[in-house]
Each structure stands twice: as structure tokens, then as C-alpha cells.
């Protein structure tokens, strides 16, 4: 027999070795380890290659002359519809694959449309500077399902908890309001004020709705832990954890620290509720009470002793991290920063552990002062699309676009630029990945919307 020996020992040894290697190969495959055996990694290498090769597709540049600046882009969950929130009261709807215009909601609101959120594949909500939220049905776009009244100033953000079917909105009146869509009628939805803070900019829910994050123009990031949206939070009804600056990877074990008193951002910026309860901690050893509030001042590179405004706030699709766009108080610098959630350790009364730490950052182009730039994660969380001047940058945690958990640096490191895409003649304000296709959309100050996809 070819390859055999007289006593068969070599064959037996090779067989055992082969069996052993197959066993470990199968075990690694089952555990999802190794570059050569993990289908998800192989798939992402393909996706990374595709995203690296995408270019502006001239045939799918979308533009009208009446809608003004583009403030927000949102795909339906199945990727079949792209909605565009516009400065001049309009909402545009397109088929992102064929680039066909579906509908223009010419008077969706009476003022700027700021944000759009899909509740499912057919229902979506819009909010506006006219202080209202509107619900829409793709099957009947000639009229609103209903209009929601409750805010007293510009409404800037919409979130949705799919488990409870509660709509959550926030505005420049400082209020976070809960709307019960389970009891929605043509007259509106029952609602209640859930939370209030001064200088509120953006509000987000983690994917599992276990936390609410709120950013402020005074540089604070508020985190409500063990979130319970069914409770109304009045002043004094929830525990406030001690405020501190978020830790970078190099000072994770440092003690509790408040923002320097000489900083433009001081404790009084959060209003009476902060001063009243700053000295109180209801945190029990190893347990977090429901709706406990953590107050942080995120570290921004080069801004340790200066105030900053957190203008954009996004959450990693797997709930691992938060993504912030920060600008200095003088508006002469902008940064994109990634902060990893730190879980599993009890928060002590004397020195609470900060639940976020800075892992990655990059400086942004300082253009379009005064306008908020909305950035986003890719659906798998491995890439970031960020407005950068008259274009967008695709950023990764490393050059191979690995998972965040696979490439956490010992010290905060720089986000890696995977590619740059330019097709606008004005400042880009917002960008969004398609949830189902290898496609990225961007919108600019002059009202143009562009789609980017691979060229073969």
C-alpha cells in the first residue's frame, strides 16, 4: 500500500493525528474561532472588500429643488424604502435599489423635519421643529395616521422599544416623553413625561432597551441603567450615581472624578435634580436599582480641560459601545469617539466604576460650523460612516475591520480609515448604512442625497 509501513504504526499515528486535528478544527468552528473556520468572519472579509470598493453611483443621486438641507436618512428594516428628513417640511421616499422616487410628503410638518424612525416595515414616525411627532403608514401616505402633541420645543430624536411598543421622543425642551402606540387612535397616543434635563441634545436606547443614553450640549452623557419605561421619573424619584469623567484604556482603575471646576461644564448645568441628589447613592453592592442615573463627562482627546458639546449619539447594534460626535465649545475642533460599555462590576458608593471607557477616536474636518453631523454604525457594527467635509469616511477599529471586542487597544487608539467617498458640493450632514444591502447613503446641506455601492 502506498504510504504504508510493515507494522502499520506510521499509518495509525497519522490517522490519530488527522483525527485529532479534525476534532479541534470542528471544535473551533463550533466556537466560531479562527480566521479560516468562522463563516461570519469570512463573510465580513467579503463585505469589507465590497465596502472598500464602493463609489458614488451617478445613476442613483437623488435630489429635488424644494426640500432644503437633508437632516436625517432612515431605511426601512427590510431595506426596501429610504426616507429622507428635510429642512423645508418635506419627507422624501425612494426605492434605494432602483433609485426611483416613490413619494414626496410635501407638508409632512409645519417646520424642519429632524428625524425618522421605523416602527416596523410599514409604520414610521417623524418629528419636527413644529414640536410634533407624526405617525405614517407606507400603505396610505396621503394622510398621517395621527399627530402627537406633548413637547413644547423642537423635537429632535425618536426611539422605539419593540418589546413594549413604546415610542420615545426627546426635544430641546429637555423632555423625554413616552408614547403608548398600543393605544393609538386618530387623536393621538397616551403619553407621559419620562425624564427631564437641561441642554438635552440626543437620546438613544440600547438594542435591548436596558439602558437609555442622553447627551447634552454642556458635555455631559447621562445613562439610565436597568431601564423601566413604564415608570415616570420625577425629580428625586431615581438614584443618581456620582458623576465622573469616563476612563480611557490607560486609566481604567482611576478613582471617581468630576469635571474641573474651571470647565465651562459644571454640575449646575444639569439643573436642580443633580444638585439635590449628588451626594446620595442608592447603589447596592452588586446590584443596580431600576432607572439609576449615571452622569459622565466623556473624555475627548485634547479636550481634557475644555468643555465640549456632544452633538451626535449612536449605539453599537450589538450594544457593546456608544459612538459620539463631539465639538469643542469654541467649535474649532470635532472628534468622533467610541466608548466601550464596561459591565459586570458593582458600583460602590465611594468610587463608582465608570461604565464607559474611550477605546477609539479620530479628529474630523472642522467645516459646517453650527450644524449637527449624524454618523452611524454598519449593521454588523464593524464599520462607522462619518460625515467628513463634503464627503463621508468609512472607519474601522483596525485596518481589517475586526469586531470591536477582538481589537480593543491597551490605550485609546485611532480609528482606521477604510475609504473616503465624495460626491457632494456642500457639507455632508448625515449618513446611513442600508440594513440589508452593501449600500451607504449620505445627505448634505444643499439638499442632495447620494447613494454609494460597489462597482464591478
CSV table of C-alpha atoms in Angstrom, one decimal:
chain,number,residue,atom,x,y,z
A,1,UNK,CA,0.0,0.0,0.0
A,2,UNK,CA,1.3,3.4,-1.0
A,3,UNK,CA,2.5,5.4,2.0
A,4,UNK,CA,2.2,2.5,4.5
A,5,UNK,CA,4.8,0.6,6.6
A,6,UNK,CA,5.3,-3.0,7.5
A,7,UNK,CA,3.9,-2.7,11.1
A,8,UNK,CA,1.3,0.0,10.3
A,9,UNK,CA,2.4,2.3,13.1
A,10,UNK,CA,3.0,5.3,10.8
A,11,UNK,CA,-0.4,5.0,9.3
A,12,UNK,CA,-2.0,4.7,12.7
A,13,UNK,CA,-0.1,7.7,14.0
A,14,UNK,CA,-1.1,9.8,11.0
A,15,UNK,CA,-4.6,8.7,11.4
A,16,UNK,CA,-4.7,9.7,15.1
A,17,UNK,CA,-3.1,13.0,14.3
A,18,UNK,CA,-5.5,13.6,11.5
A,19,UNK,CA,-8.5,12.7,13.7
A,20,UNK,CA,-7.2,15.0,16.4
A,21,UNK,CA,-6.7,17.9,14.0
A,22,UNK,CA,-10.2,17.4,12.6
A,23,UNK,CA,-11.6,17.3,16.1
A,24,UNK,CA,-10.0,20.6,17.1
A,25,UNK,CA,-11.0,22.1,13.7
A,26,UNK,CA,-14.6,21.2,14.3
A,27,UNK,CA,-14.5,22.4,17.9
A,28,UNK,CA,-13.0,25.8,16.7
A,29,UNK,CA,-15.7,26.0,14.0
A,30,UNK,CA,-18.4,25.4,16.6
A,31,UNK,CA,-17.0,28.0,18.9
A,32,UNK,CA,-16.6,30.5,16.0
A,33,UNK,CA,-12.8,30.8,16.3
A,34,UNK,CA,-10.1,31.2,13.8
A,35,UNK,CA,-10.0,33.2,10.6
A,36,UNK,CA,-10.3,30.1,8.4
A,37,UNK,CA,-13.2,28.4,10.1
A,38,UNK,CA,-15.6,31.2,11.1
A,39,UNK,CA,-18.2,31.8,8.3
A,40,UNK,CA,-19.1,35.1,9.8
A,41,UNK,CA,-15.5,36.3,9.6
A,42,UNK,CA,-15.2,35.0,6.0
A,43,UNK,CA,-18.4,36.8,5.1
A,44,UNK,CA,-17.2,40.0,6.6
A,45,UNK,CA,-13.9,39.9,4.8
A,46,UNK,CA,-16.0,39.8,1.6
A,47,UNK,CA,-18.2,42.7,2.9
A,48,UNK,CA,-15.1,44.7,3.8
A,49,UNK,CA,-13.7,44.2,0.3
A,50,UNK,CA,-17.0,45.3,-1.1
A,51,UNK,CA,-17.3,48.4,1.1
A,52,UNK,CA,-13.7,49.3,0.2
A,53,UNK,CA,-14.6,49.3,-3.4
A,54,UNK,CA,-17.8,51.3,-3.4
A,55,UNK,CA,-18.1,54.5,-5.3
A,56,UNK,CA,-20.7,57.2,-5.9
A,57,UNK,CA,-23.3,55.8,-8.3
A,58,UNK,CA,-24.2,58.7,-10.5
A,59,UNK,CA,-27.5,57.0,-11.6
A,60,UNK,CA,-28.8,57.0,-8.0
A,61,UNK,CA,-28.0,60.5,-6.9
A,62,UNK,CA,-31.3,61.8,-5.5
A,63,UNK,CA,-32.2,65.5,-5.4
A,64,UNK,CA,-35.1,67.9,-5.6
A,65,UNK,CA,-35.1,71.7,-5.6
A,66,UNK,CA,-37.6,72.4,-2.8
A,67,UNK,CA,-36.8,70.4,0.2
A,68,UNK,CA,-33.7,72.2,1.6
A,69,UNK,CA,-31.0,70.6,3.7
A,70,UNK,CA,-31.1,66.9,4.5
A,71,UNK,CA,-31.1,66.3,8.3
A,72,UNK,CA,-31.7,62.6,8.6
A,73,UNK,CA,-31.8,59.4,6.5
A,74,UNK,CA,-33.5,56.2,7.5
A,75,UNK,CA,-34.0,52.8,5.8
A,76,UNK,CA,-37.0,50.6,6.5
A,77,UNK,CA,-35.9,47.4,8.3
A,78,UNK,CA,-36.2,45.3,5.2
A,79,UNK,CA,-34.1,47.9,3.2
A,80,UNK,CA,-36.9,48.4,0.6
A,81,UNK,CA,-37.5,52.1,1.3
A,82,UNK,CA,-35.2,55.0,2.0
A,83,UNK,CA,-36.8,58.0,3.8
A,84,UNK,CA,-35.3,61.5,3.9
A,85,UNK,CA,-36.0,64.1,6.5
A,86,UNK,CA,-35.7,67.6,5.0
A,87,UNK,CA,-35.3,71.2,6.2
A,88,UNK,CA,-38.3,72.6,4.3
A,89,UNK,CA,-41.2,70.5,5.9
A,90,UNK,CA,-40.8,67.6,3.4
A,91,UNK,CA,-40.2,63.9,3.7
A,92,UNK,CA,-38.9,62.1,0.6
A,93,UNK,CA,-39.3,58.4,-0.1
A,94,UNK,CA,-37.2,56.4,-2.6
A,95,UNK,CA,-36.6,52.8,-3.7
A,96,UNK,CA,-32.8,52.6,-2.8
A,97,UNK,CA,-32.2,49.7,-5.3
A,98,UNK,CA,-33.8,51.2,-8.4
A,99,UNK,CA,-33.3,54.9,-7.3
A,100,UNK,CA,-36.9,55.5,-8.2
A,101,UNK,CA,-38.8,58.3,-6.4
A,102,UNK,CA,-41.8,56.8,-4.6
A,103,UNK,CA,-43.4,59.8,-2.8
A,104,UNK,CA,-42.9,63.3,-1.5
A,105,UNK,CA,-44.7,64.2,1.6
A,106,UNK,CA,-44.7,67.9,0.8
A,107,UNK,CA,-46.3,69.2,4.0
A,108,UNK,CA,-45.3,66.4,6.4
A,109,UNK,CA,-44.8,69.1,9.1
A,110,UNK,CA,-45.0,72.8,9.5
A,111,UNK,CA,-41.3,73.2,10.2
A,112,UNK,CA,-38.0,71.4,9.7
A,113,UNK,CA,-38.2,67.6,9.8
A,114,UNK,CA,-35.4,66.3,12.1
A,115,UNK,CA,-35.6,62.6,12.5
A,116,UNK,CA,-37.4,59.5,11.1
A,117,UNK,CA,-37.8,56.1,12.9
A,118,UNK,CA,-39.4,53.0,11.5
A,119,UNK,CA,-41.6,51.0,13.9
A,120,UNK,CA,-41.8,48.1,11.5
A,121,UNK,CA,-41.6,47.6,7.7
A,122,UNK,CA,-44.7,49.7,7.1
A,123,UNK,CA,-45.1,52.2,10.0
A,124,UNK,CA,-42.7,55.1,10.7
A,125,UNK,CA,-42.6,58.2,12.8
A,126,UNK,CA,-41.3,61.7,12.0
A,127,UNK,CA,-40.5,64.6,14.3
A,128,UNK,CA,-40.1,68.3,13.7
A,129,UNK,CA,-39.3,71.8,14.9
A,130,UNK,CA,-43.0,72.4,14.9
A,131,UNK,CA,-43.0,70.4,18.3
A,132,UNK,CA,-45.0,67.5,17.0
A,133,UNK,CA,-44.4,63.8,16.1
A,134,UNK,CA,-46.4,62.3,13.2
A,135,UNK,CA,-47.1,58.6,12.5
A,136,UNK,CA,-47.3,57.3,8.9
A,137,UNK,CA,-48.2,54.1,7.1
A,138,UNK,CA,-46.5,53.2,3.9
A,139,UNK,CA,-49.7,51.8,2.6
A,140,UNK,CA,-51.6,55.1,2.9
A,141,UNK,CA,-49.3,58.0,2.6
A,142,UNK,CA,-51.9,60.6,1.6
A,143,UNK,CA,-52.5,61.4,5.2
A,144,UNK,CA,-50.9,60.9,8.7
A,145,UNK,CA,-52.1,58.1,10.9
A,146,UNK,CA,-52.1,60.6,13.7
A,147,UNK,CA,-50.2,63.6,15.1
A,148,UNK,CA,-48.7,63.6,18.6
A,149,UNK,CA,-48.6,66.7,20.8
A,150,UNK,CA,-46.7,67.0,24.0
A,151,UNK,CA,-43.4,68.7,23.5
A,152,UNK,CA,-43.0,72.5,23.9
A,153,UNK,CA,-40.0,73.0,21.7
A,154,UNK,CA,-38.2,71.4,18.8
A,155,UNK,CA,-38.4,67.6,18.7
A,156,UNK,CA,-35.0,66.1,17.6
A,157,UNK,CA,-35.0,62.4,18.3
A,158,UNK,CA,-37.2,59.3,18.1
A,159,UNK,CA,-36.6,55.9,19.5
A,160,UNK,CA,-38.8,52.8,19.7
A,161,UNK,CA,-38.9,49.8,22.1
A,162,UNK,CA,-40.2,46.9,20.0
A,163,UNK,CA,-40.8,44.8,23.2
A,164,UNK,CA,-43.3,47.2,24.8
A,165,UNK,CA,-44.2,49.1,21.6
A,166,UNK,CA,-43.5,52.4,23.3
A,167,UNK,CA,-42.3,55.3,21.3
A,168,UNK,CA,-39.7,57.5,23.0
A,169,UNK,CA,-39.0,61.1,21.9
A,170,UNK,CA,-36.8,63.9,23.1
A,171,UNK,CA,-36.5,67.6,22.3
A,172,UNK,CA,-34.9,70.9,23.1
A,173,UNK,CA,-37.5,71.4,25.8
A,174,UNK,CA,-35.3,69.0,27.8
A,175,UNK,CA,-38.1,66.4,28.0
A,176,UNK,CA,-38.1,62.7,27.2
A,177,UNK,CA,-41.7,61.6,26.5
A,178,UNK,CA,-43.1,58.1,26.3
A,179,UNK,CA,-46.0,57.4,23.8
A,180,UNK,CA,-48.1,54.2,24.1
A,181,UNK,CA,-48.6,53.1,20.5
A,182,UNK,CA,-50.6,50.1,21.8
A,183,UNK,CA,-53.5,52.6,22.4
A,184,UNK,CA,-53.0,54.8,19.4
A,185,UNK,CA,-56.1,56.5,17.8
A,186,UNK,CA,-56.6,59.2,15.2
A,187,UNK,CA,-56.5,61.7,18.0
A,188,UNK,CA,-53.0,60.5,19.1
A,189,UNK,CA,-51.4,58.2,21.8
A,190,UNK,CA,-51.5,58.3,25.6
A,191,UNK,CA,-48.2,59.9,26.7
A,192,UNK,CA,-46.2,60.8,29.8
A,193,UNK,CA,-43.1,62.8,30.6
A,194,UNK,CA,-40.4,60.3,31.5
A,195,UNK,CA,-37.3,62.4,32.2
A,196,UNK,CA,-36.1,66.0,32.1
A,197,UNK,CA,-32.7,67.5,31.9
A,198,UNK,CA,-31.2,70.8,30.7
A,199,UNK,CA,-29.3,71.2,27.4
A,200,UNK,CA,-30.6,67.9,26.1
A,201,UNK,CA,-29.3,67.1,22.6
A,202,UNK,CA,-29.8,63.4,21.7
A,203,UNK,CA,-31.4,60.4,23.3
A,204,UNK,CA,-30.8,56.7,22.4
A,205,UNK,CA,-31.9,53.3,23.7
A,206,UNK,CA,-29.6,50.3,23.6
A,207,UNK,CA,-30.8,47.5,21.3
A,208,UNK,CA,-32.2,45.5,24.2
A,209,UNK,CA,-33.7,48.7,25.8
A,210,UNK,CA,-31.9,48.0,29.0
A,211,UNK,CA,-30.3,51.5,29.0
A,212,UNK,CA,-31.1,55.0,27.9
A,213,UNK,CA,-28.3,57.4,26.9
A,214,UNK,CA,-28.8,61.1,26.8
A,215,UNK,CA,-26.2,63.6,25.5
A,216,UNK,CA,-26.2,67.3,26.3
A,217,UNK,CA,-24.7,70.4,24.8
A,218,UNK,CA,-22.9,71.0,28.0
A,219,UNK,CA,-20.7,67.9,27.6
A,220,UNK,CA,-22.5,65.5,29.9
A,221,UNK,CA,-23.6,62.0,29.0
A,222,UNK,CA,-26.4,60.6,31.1
A,223,UNK,CA,-27.0,56.8,31.3
A,224,UNK,CA,-30.2,55.4,32.8
A,225,UNK,CA,-29.4,51.8,33.9
A,226,UNK,CA,-31.9,48.9,34.3
A,227,UNK,CA,-34.3,51.0,32.3
A,228,UNK,CA,-38.0,50.7,33.0
A,229,UNK,CA,-40.0,52.9,30.6
A,230,UNK,CA,-43.3,52.2,32.4
A,231,UNK,CA,-42.3,54.4,35.3
A,232,UNK,CA,-42.5,58.2,35.3
A,233,UNK,CA,-39.3,59.8,36.6
A,234,UNK,CA,-39.9,62.9,38.5
A,235,UNK,CA,-37.2,64.8,40.3
A,236,UNK,CA,-36.0,62.8,43.3
A,237,UNK,CA,-37.6,59.5,42.2
A,238,UNK,CA,-34.5,57.8,41.0
A,239,UNK,CA,-30.9,57.3,42.4
A,240,UNK,CA,-28.1,59.4,40.9
A,241,UNK,CA,-24.7,57.8,40.8
A,242,UNK,CA,-21.7,60.0,41.3
A,243,UNK,CA,-20.6,62.0,38.3
A,244,UNK,CA,-17.1,61.3,36.8
A,245,UNK,CA,-15.1,61.5,33.7
A,246,UNK,CA,-15.1,58.4,31.5
A,247,UNK,CA,-11.9,56.4,31.6
A,248,UNK,CA,-9.6,55.8,28.8
A,249,UNK,CA,-7.9,52.4,28.5
A,250,UNK,CA,-4.8,53.8,30.2
A,251,UNK,CA,-6.7,55.0,33.4
A,252,UNK,CA,-9.5,52.4,33.8
A,253,UNK,CA,-8.6,52.0,37.5
A,254,UNK,CA,-8.5,55.7,38.4
A,255,UNK,CA,-10.9,57.0,41.1
A,256,UNK,CA,-14.0,58.9,40.8
A,257,UNK,CA,-13.5,62.4,39.2
A,258,UNK,CA,-15.9,65.3,38.5
A,259,UNK,CA,-15.3,67.8,35.7
A,260,UNK,CA,-12.8,70.5,36.7
A,261,UNK,CA,-14.5,73.5,38.3
A,262,UNK,CA,-12.9,75.8,35.8
A,263,UNK,CA,-14.5,74.0,32.9
A,264,UNK,CA,-17.4,75.6,31.1
A,265,UNK,CA,-19.5,72.5,32.0
A,266,UNK,CA,-20.4,72.4,35.7
A,267,UNK,CA,-22.8,70.4,37.8
A,268,UNK,CA,-25.4,73.1,37.8
A,269,UNK,CA,-25.8,72.5,34.0
A,270,UNK,CA,-28.0,69.5,34.8
A,271,UNK,CA,-30.4,71.5,36.9
A,272,UNK,CA,-31.8,71.2,40.5
A,273,UNK,CA,-32.1,67.4,40.3
A,274,UNK,CA,-28.4,67.0,40.1
A,275,UNK,CA,-27.6,69.3,43.0
A,276,UNK,CA,-30.3,67.8,45.2
A,277,UNK,CA,-29.1,64.2,44.8
A,278,UNK,CA,-25.4,64.4,44.0
A,279,UNK,CA,-24.5,63.3,47.5
A,280,UNK,CA,-26.9,60.4,47.5
A,281,UNK,CA,-26.2,56.9,46.2
A,282,UNK,CA,-28.8,54.2,46.4
A,283,UNK,CA,-26.5,51.8,44.7
A,284,UNK,CA,-26.4,48.4,46.5
A,285,UNK,CA,-23.4,46.2,46.4
A,286,UNK,CA,-23.5,44.1,43.3
A,287,UNK,CA,-27.0,45.3,42.2
A,288,UNK,CA,-28.4,48.3,40.3
A,289,UNK,CA,-31.8,49.8,41.1
A,290,UNK,CA,-34.2,50.4,38.2
A,291,UNK,CA,-33.6,53.6,36.3
A,292,UNK,CA,-30.5,54.6,38.2
A,293,UNK,CA,-28.8,57.5,36.6
A,294,UNK,CA,-25.1,57.7,35.9
A,295,UNK,CA,-23.7,61.1,35.0
A,296,UNK,CA,-20.5,61.2,32.9
A,297,UNK,CA,-18.2,63.7,31.2
A,298,UNK,CA,-16.8,61.7,28.3
A,299,UNK,CA,-13.1,62.1,27.7
A,300,UNK,CA,-12.3,63.7,24.4
A,301,UNK,CA,-8.7,63.7,23.1
A,302,UNK,CA,-7.1,67.1,23.5
A,303,UNK,CA,-10.1,68.4,25.4
A,304,UNK,CA,-9.4,67.2,28.9
A,305,UNK,CA,-9.6,70.7,30.4
A,306,UNK,CA,-12.1,72.2,28.0
A,307,UNK,CA,-15.8,71.9,27.6
A,308,UNK,CA,-17.4,70.1,24.6
A,309,UNK,CA,-20.8,69.6,23.1
A,310,UNK,CA,-22.0,66.1,22.3
A,311,UNK,CA,-23.9,66.7,19.1
A,312,UNK,CA,-24.4,63.2,17.8
A,313,UNK,CA,-25.0,59.9,19.7
A,314,UNK,CA,-25.3,56.4,18.3
A,315,UNK,CA,-25.3,52.9,19.8
A,316,UNK,CA,-23.4,49.8,18.6
A,317,UNK,CA,-26.0,47.4,17.0
A,318,UNK,CA,-24.9,44.7,19.5
A,319,UNK,CA,-25.0,47.1,22.4
A,320,UNK,CA,-21.2,47.0,23.0
A,321,UNK,CA,-20.4,50.6,22.7
A,322,UNK,CA,-21.6,54.1,22.1
A,323,UNK,CA,-20.4,56.4,19.3
A,324,UNK,CA,-20.2,60.2,19.9
A,325,UNK,CA,-19.5,63.2,17.7
A,326,UNK,CA,-18.1,65.9,19.9
A,327,UNK,CA,-17.2,69.5,19.2
A,328,UNK,CA,-15.3,71.9,21.3
A,329,UNK,CA,-17.1,74.8,23.0
A,330,UNK,CA,-15.3,77.2,20.6
A,331,UNK,CA,-16.4,75.0,17.7
A,332,UNK,CA,-12.8,74.8,16.3
A,333,UNK,CA,-12.4,71.0,16.7
A,334,UNK,CA,-14.6,68.0,16.1
A,335,UNK,CA,-14.0,64.4,17.2
A,336,UNK,CA,-15.6,61.0,16.6
A,337,UNK,CA,-15.1,58.8,19.7
A,338,UNK,CA,-16.0,55.2,20.6
A,339,UNK,CA,-16.6,54.3,24.2
A,340,UNK,CA,-16.9,50.6,25.2
A,341,UNK,CA,-19.5,49.6,27.8
A,342,UNK,CA,-18.0,48.2,31.0
A,343,UNK,CA,-20.3,45.7,32.6
A,344,UNK,CA,-20.3,43.2,35.4
A,345,UNK,CA,-18.7,45.2,38.3
A,346,UNK,CA,-20.7,46.6,41.2
A,347,UNK,CA,-20.8,50.4,41.6
A,348,UNK,CA,-19.5,51.4,45.0
A,349,UNK,CA,-20.8,54.5,46.9
A,350,UNK,CA,-17.3,56.0,47.4
A,351,UNK,CA,-15.8,55.4,44.0
A,352,UNK,CA,-18.2,54.1,41.4
A,353,UNK,CA,-16.8,52.4,38.4
A,354,UNK,CA,-17.4,54.3,35.2
A,355,UNK,CA,-19.4,52.2,32.8
A,356,UNK,CA,-17.8,53.6,29.7
A,357,UNK,CA,-14.2,53.9,28.5
A,358,UNK,CA,-12.7,55.5,25.5
A,359,UNK,CA,-11.3,53.0,23.1
A,360,UNK,CA,-11.0,54.7,19.6
A,361,UNK,CA,-11.2,58.2,18.3
A,362,UNK,CA,-10.4,60.3,15.2
A,363,UNK,CA,-10.4,64.0,14.5
A,364,UNK,CA,-13.0,65.3,12.0
A,365,UNK,CA,-13.0,68.1,9.4
A,366,UNK,CA,-13.9,71.4,11.0
A,367,UNK,CA,-16.5,72.5,8.4
A,368,UNK,CA,-20.1,73.5,8.6
A,369,UNK,CA,-20.0,75.0,12.0
A,370,UNK,CA,-23.3,75.1,13.9
A,371,UNK,CA,-24.7,72.1,12.0
A,372,UNK,CA,-25.0,68.6,13.6
A,373,UNK,CA,-23.4,65.8,11.7
A,374,UNK,CA,-25.1,62.4,12.2
A,375,UNK,CA,-22.9,59.4,11.9
A,376,UNK,CA,-23.8,55.7,12.1
A,377,UNK,CA,-22.6,52.1,12.6
A,378,UNK,CA,-22.8,49.5,9.9
A,379,UNK,CA,-25.5,46.8,10.6
A,380,UNK,CA,-22.8,44.4,12.0
A,381,UNK,CA,-21.1,47.1,14.0
A,382,UNK,CA,-17.7,46.7,12.4
A,383,UNK,CA,-17.6,50.0,10.4
A,384,UNK,CA,-18.6,53.6,11.0
A,385,UNK,CA,-19.8,56.0,8.4
A,386,UNK,CA,-18.9,59.6,9.4
A,387,UNK,CA,-19.7,62.9,7.6
A,388,UNK,CA,-16.3,64.4,6.7
A,389,UNK,CA,-16.4,67.8,5.0
A,390,UNK,CA,-18.0,67.4,1.6
A,391,UNK,CA,-18.0,63.6,1.8
A,392,UNK,CA,-18.0,60.7,4.2
A,393,UNK,CA,-15.4,58.4,5.7
A,394,UNK,CA,-15.7,54.7,6.3
A,395,UNK,CA,-13.9,54.0,9.6
A,396,UNK,CA,-12.9,50.7,11.2
A,397,UNK,CA,-11.5,49.7,14.6
A,398,UNK,CA,-8.5,48.4,12.7
A,399,UNK,CA,-7.4,48.1,9.1
A,400,UNK,CA,-9.1,44.6,8.8
A,401,UNK,CA,-12.4,45.8,10.2
A,402,UNK,CA,-12.4,43.3,13.1
A,403,UNK,CA,-15.1,43.2,15.8
A,404,UNK,CA,-14.6,45.7,18.5
A,405,UNK,CA,-14.2,43.0,21.1
A,406,UNK,CA,-11.4,41.5,19.0
A,407,UNK,CA,-9.2,44.6,18.7
A,408,UNK,CA,-9.5,46.5,22.0
A,409,UNK,CA,-6.3,48.5,22.4
A,410,UNK,CA,-4.4,48.8,25.7
A,411,UNK,CA,-4.6,52.6,25.2
A,412,UNK,CA,-7.2,54.5,23.3
A,413,UNK,CA,-6.2,54.3,19.6
A,414,UNK,CA,-7.1,55.9,16.3
A,415,UNK,CA,-9.9,54.7,14.2
A,416,UNK,CA,-8.6,53.5,10.8
A,417,UNK,CA,-9.9,55.0,7.6
A,418,UNK,CA,-11.1,52.2,5.3
A,419,UNK,CA,-12.2,54.6,2.5
A,420,UNK,CA,-13.5,58.1,1.6
A,421,UNK,CA,-16.5,58.8,-0.6
A,422,UNK,CA,-17.1,62.2,-2.2
A,423,UNK,CA,-19.9,63.3,-4.5
A,424,UNK,CA,-21.4,66.4,-2.8
A,425,UNK,CA,-20.7,70.1,-3.3
A,426,UNK,CA,-21.7,71.1,0.2
A,427,UNK,CA,-21.2,70.0,3.8
A,428,UNK,CA,-22.5,66.4,4.4
A,429,UNK,CA,-24.8,66.4,7.5
A,430,UNK,CA,-26.0,62.8,7.7
A,431,UNK,CA,-25.1,59.3,6.5
A,432,UNK,CA,-26.7,55.8,6.9
A,433,UNK,CA,-25.9,52.2,6.0
A,434,UNK,CA,-28.5,50.0,4.4
A,435,UNK,CA,-29.6,47.3,6.8
A,436,UNK,CA,-29.8,44.6,4.1
A,437,UNK,CA,-27.5,45.7,1.1
A,438,UNK,CA,-24.0,46.8,0.6
A,439,UNK,CA,-25.0,50.4,0.3
A,440,UNK,CA,-24.4,53.7,2.0
A,441,UNK,CA,-26.5,56.9,1.7
A,442,UNK,CA,-25.5,60.5,2.5
A,443,UNK,CA,-27.2,63.8,2.6
A,444,UNK,CA,-25.8,67.4,2.5
A,445,UNK,CA,-26.6,71.0,3.4
A,446,UNK,CA,-27.8,71.9,-0.1
A,447,UNK,CA,-30.3,69.0,-0.2
A,448,UNK,CA,-28.6,66.4,-2.3
A,449,UNK,CA,-28.8,62.7,-1.4
A,450,UNK,CA,-26.3,60.3,-2.8
A,451,UNK,CA,-26.1,56.5,-2.7
A,452,UNK,CA,-22.8,54.6,-2.8
A,453,UNK,CA,-22.4,51.0,-3.8
A,454,UNK,CA,-19.8,48.6,-5.3
A,455,UNK,CA,-18.8,48.9,-8.9
A,456,UNK,CA,-17.9,45.7,-10.7
